[in-house]
mmCIF file of C-alpha atoms in Angstrom:
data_model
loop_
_atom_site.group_PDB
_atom_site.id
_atom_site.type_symbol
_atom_site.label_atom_id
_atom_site.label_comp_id
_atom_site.label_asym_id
_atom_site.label_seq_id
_atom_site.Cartn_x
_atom_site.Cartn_y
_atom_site.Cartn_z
ATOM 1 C CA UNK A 1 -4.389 15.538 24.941
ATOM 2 C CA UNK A 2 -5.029 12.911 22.634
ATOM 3 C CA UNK A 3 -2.951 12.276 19.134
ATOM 4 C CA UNK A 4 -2.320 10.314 16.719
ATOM 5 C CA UNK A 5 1.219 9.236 16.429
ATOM 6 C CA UNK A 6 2.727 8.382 12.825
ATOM 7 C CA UNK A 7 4.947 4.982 12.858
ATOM 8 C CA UNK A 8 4.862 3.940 9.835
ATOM 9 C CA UNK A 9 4.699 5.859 6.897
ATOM 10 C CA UNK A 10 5.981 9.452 5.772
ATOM 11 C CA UNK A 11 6.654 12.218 8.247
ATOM 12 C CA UNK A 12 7.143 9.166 10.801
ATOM 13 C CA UNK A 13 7.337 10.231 14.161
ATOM 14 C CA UNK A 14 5.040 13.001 13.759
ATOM 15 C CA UNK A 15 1.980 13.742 16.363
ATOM 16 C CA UNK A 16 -1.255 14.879 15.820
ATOM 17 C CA UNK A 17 -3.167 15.996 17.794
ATOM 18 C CA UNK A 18 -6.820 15.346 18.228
ATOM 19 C CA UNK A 19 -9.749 17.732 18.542
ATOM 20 C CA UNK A 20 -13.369 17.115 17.994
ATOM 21 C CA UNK A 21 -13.319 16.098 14.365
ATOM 22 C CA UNK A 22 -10.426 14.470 12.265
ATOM 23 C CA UNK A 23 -10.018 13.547 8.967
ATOM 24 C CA UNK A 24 -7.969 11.594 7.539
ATOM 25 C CA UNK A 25 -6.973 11.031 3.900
ATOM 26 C CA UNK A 26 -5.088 11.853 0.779
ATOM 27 C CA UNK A 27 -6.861 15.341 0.289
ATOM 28 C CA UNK A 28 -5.019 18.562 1.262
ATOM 29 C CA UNK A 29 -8.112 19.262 2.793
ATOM 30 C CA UNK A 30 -7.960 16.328 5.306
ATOM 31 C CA UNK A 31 -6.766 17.525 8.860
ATOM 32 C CA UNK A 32 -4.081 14.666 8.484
ATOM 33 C CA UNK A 33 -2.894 14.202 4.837
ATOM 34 C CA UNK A 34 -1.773 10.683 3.815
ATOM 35 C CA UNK A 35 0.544 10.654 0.769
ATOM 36 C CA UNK A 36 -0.624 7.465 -0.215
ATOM 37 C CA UNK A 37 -1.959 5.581 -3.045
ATOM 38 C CA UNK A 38 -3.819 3.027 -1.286
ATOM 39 C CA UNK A 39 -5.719 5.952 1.026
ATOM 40 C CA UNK A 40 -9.141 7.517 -0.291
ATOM 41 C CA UNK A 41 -9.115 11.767 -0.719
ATOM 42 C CA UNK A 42 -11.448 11.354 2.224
ATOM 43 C CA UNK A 43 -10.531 7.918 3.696
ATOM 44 C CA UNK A 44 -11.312 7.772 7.580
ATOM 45 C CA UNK A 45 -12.307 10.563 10.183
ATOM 46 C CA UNK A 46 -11.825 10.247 14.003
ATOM 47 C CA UNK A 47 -14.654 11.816 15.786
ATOM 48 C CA UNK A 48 -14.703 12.958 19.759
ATOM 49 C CA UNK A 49 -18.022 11.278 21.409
ATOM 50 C CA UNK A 50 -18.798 11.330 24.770
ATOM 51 C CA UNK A 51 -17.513 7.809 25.964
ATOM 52 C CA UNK A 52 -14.485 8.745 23.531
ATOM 53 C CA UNK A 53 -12.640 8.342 20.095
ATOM 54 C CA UNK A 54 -13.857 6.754 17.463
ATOM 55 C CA UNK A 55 -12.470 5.744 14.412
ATOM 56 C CA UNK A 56 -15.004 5.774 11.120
ATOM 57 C CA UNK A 57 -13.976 4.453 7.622
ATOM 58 C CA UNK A 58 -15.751 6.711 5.167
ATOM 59 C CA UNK A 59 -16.686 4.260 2.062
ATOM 60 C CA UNK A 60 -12.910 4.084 1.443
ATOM 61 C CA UNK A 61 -12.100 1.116 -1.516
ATOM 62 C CA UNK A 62 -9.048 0.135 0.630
ATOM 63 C CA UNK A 63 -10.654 -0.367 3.933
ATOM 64 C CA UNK A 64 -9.416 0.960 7.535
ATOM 65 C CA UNK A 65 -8.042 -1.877 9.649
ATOM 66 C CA UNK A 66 -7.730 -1.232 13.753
ATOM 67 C CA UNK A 67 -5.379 -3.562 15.372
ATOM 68 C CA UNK A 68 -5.163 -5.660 11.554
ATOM 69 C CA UNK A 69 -9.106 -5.780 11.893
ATOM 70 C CA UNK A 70 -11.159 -4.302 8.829
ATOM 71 C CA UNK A 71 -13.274 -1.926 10.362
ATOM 72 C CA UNK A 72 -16.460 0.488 9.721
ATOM 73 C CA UNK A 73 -16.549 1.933 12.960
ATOM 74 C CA UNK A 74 -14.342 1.458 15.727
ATOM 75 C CA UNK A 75 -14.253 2.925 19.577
ATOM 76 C CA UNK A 76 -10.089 3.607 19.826
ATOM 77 C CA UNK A 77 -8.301 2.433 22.965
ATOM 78 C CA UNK A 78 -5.213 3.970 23.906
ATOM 79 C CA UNK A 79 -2.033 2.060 21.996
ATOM 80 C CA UNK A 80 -4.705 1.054 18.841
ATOM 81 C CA UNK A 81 -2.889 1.373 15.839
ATOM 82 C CA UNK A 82 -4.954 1.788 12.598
ATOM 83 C CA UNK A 83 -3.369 1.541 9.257
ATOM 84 C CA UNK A 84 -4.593 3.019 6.399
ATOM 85 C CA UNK A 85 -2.666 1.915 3.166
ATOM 86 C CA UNK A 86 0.552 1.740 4.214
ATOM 87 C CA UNK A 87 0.109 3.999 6.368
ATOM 88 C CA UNK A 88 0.112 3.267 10.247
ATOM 89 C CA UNK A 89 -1.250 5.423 13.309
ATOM 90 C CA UNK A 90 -1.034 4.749 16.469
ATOM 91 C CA UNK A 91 -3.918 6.374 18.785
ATOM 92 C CA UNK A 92 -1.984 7.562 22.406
ATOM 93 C CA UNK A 93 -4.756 9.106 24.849
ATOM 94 C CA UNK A 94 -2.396 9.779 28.231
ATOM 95 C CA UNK A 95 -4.765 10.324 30.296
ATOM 96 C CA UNK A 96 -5.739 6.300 29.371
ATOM 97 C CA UNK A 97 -2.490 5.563 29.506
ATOM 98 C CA UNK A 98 -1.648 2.891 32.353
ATOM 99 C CA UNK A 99 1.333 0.771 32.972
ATOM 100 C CA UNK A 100 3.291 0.121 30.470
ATOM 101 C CA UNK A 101 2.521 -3.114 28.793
ATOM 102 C CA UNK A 102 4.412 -6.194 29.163
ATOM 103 C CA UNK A 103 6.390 -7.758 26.053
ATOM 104 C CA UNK A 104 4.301 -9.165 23.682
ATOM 105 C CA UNK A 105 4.976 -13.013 23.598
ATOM 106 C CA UNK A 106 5.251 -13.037 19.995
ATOM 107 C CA UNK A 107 7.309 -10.345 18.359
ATOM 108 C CA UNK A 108 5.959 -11.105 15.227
ATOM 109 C CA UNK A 109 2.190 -10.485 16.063
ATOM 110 C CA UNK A 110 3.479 -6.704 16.440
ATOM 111 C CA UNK A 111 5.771 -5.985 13.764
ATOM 112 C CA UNK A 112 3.477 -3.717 11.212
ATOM 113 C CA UNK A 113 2.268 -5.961 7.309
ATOM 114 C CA UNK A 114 4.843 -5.015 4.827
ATOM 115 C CA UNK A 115 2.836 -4.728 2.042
ATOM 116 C CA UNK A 116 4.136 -5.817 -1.172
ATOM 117 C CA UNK A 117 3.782 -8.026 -4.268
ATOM 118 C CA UNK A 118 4.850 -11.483 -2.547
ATOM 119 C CA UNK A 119 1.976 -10.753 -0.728
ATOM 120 C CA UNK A 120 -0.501 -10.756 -3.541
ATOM 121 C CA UNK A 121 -0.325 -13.791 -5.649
ATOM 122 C CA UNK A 122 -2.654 -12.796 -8.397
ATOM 123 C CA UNK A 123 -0.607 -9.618 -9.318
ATOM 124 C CA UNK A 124 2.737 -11.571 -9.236
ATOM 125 C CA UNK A 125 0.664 -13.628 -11.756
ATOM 126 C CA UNK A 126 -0.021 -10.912 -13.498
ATOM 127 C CA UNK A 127 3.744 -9.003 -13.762
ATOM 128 C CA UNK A 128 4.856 -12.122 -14.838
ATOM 129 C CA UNK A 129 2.679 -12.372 -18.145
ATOM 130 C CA UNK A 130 3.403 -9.064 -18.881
ATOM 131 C CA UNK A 131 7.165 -9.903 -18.923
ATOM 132 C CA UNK A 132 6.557 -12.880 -21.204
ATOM 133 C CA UNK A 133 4.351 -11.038 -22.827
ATOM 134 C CA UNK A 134 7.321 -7.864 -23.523
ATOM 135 C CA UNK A 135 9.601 -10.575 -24.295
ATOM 136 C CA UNK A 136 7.946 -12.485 -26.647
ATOM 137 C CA UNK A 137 7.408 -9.035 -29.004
ATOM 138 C CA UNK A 138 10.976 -7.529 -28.309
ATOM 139 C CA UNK A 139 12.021 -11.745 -29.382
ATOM 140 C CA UNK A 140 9.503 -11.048 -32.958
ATOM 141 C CA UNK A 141 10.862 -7.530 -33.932
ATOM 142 C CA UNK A 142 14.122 -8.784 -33.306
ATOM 143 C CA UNK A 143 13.568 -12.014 -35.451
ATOM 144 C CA UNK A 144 11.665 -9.551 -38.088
ATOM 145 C CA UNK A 145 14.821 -7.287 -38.291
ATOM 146 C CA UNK A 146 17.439 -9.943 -39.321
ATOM 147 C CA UNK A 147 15.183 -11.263 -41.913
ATOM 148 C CA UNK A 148 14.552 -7.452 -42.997
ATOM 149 C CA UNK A 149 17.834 -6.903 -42.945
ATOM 150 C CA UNK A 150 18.436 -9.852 -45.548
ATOM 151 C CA UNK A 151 20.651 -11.709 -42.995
ATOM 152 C CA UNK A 152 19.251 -14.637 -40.351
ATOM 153 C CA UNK A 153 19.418 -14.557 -37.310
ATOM 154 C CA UNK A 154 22.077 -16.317 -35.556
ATOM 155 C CA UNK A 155 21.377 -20.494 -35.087
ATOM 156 C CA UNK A 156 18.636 -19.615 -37.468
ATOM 157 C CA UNK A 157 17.985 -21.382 -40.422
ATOM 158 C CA UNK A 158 17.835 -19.092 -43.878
ATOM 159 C CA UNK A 159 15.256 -16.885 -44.932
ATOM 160 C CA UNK A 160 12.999 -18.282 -47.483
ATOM 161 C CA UNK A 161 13.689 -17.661 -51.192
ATOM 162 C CA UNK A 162 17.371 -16.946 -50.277
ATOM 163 C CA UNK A 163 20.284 -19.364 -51.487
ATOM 164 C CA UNK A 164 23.799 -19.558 -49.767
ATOM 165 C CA UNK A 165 26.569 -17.573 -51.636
ATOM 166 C CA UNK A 166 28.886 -19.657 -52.439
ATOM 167 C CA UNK A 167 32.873 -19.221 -51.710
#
């Protein structure tokens, strides 16, 4: 029978198996819930047909990739891995099932994305003005403390209007 293997992700490991309609997504009402913030309530669905699976994205904002391919639609082939988020499935039909494949060439062209902020420019741009940003204002109420405080602050130079006492 058909399933859906979990390798990446929580409950890793896990099978699933496959009837005639799946769904997939963060709802508890999804066949296969995916604790994930990246994943749509109702993300993706895999559907029996008669020449096989196939894998359907349904309007998700994240996408569903097969094989690192965004997809809409996608007829699975036994060893296709679809990721969804972080999450990554890997479709195992044993009646498919041949030989085992060879070694990939590259071990790098099979080791899952790590998702993650080096990965995304823009919001390390981001994150990074918001910590200037904190620092600058926790820098001003400090500054606005000493001089409330009637003292400077240290390497400062005096407040206005106040005179040195002398010794």
């Amino acid at each position: 029978m058909p399933v859906l293997k979990i390798i990446q992700g929580q409950r890793t490991g896990a099978r699933v198996p496959l009837g005639e309609h799946t769904t997939l997504g963060r709802s508890n009402e999804c066949n296969l819930c995916i604790d994930n913030d990246q994943a749509s309530r109702e993300h993706a669905e895999v559907v029996r047909e008669e020449a096989g699976f196939v894998v359907r994205d349904l309007g998700s904002s994240n996408g569903t990739f097969v094989n690192s391919t965004r997809i809409t639609q996608h007829r699975l082939t036994h060893g296709d891995q679809i990721r969804i988020g972080s999450a990554v499935l890997q479709f195992d039909d044993p009646a498919a099932a041949g030989p085992a494949p060879s070694a990939p060439a590259d071990p790098e062209a099979e080791r899952p994305h790590r998702e993650g902020i080096a990965r995304h420019p823009a919001r390390l741009v981001v994150l990074m003005l918001a910590l200037l940003t904190v620092a600058f204002f926790v820098g001003y109420a400090a500054g606005g403390w000493f001089i409330r405080q009637g003292t400077s602050a240290p390497d400062a130079p005096e407040a206005p209007g106040r005179t040195p006492e002398a010794p």
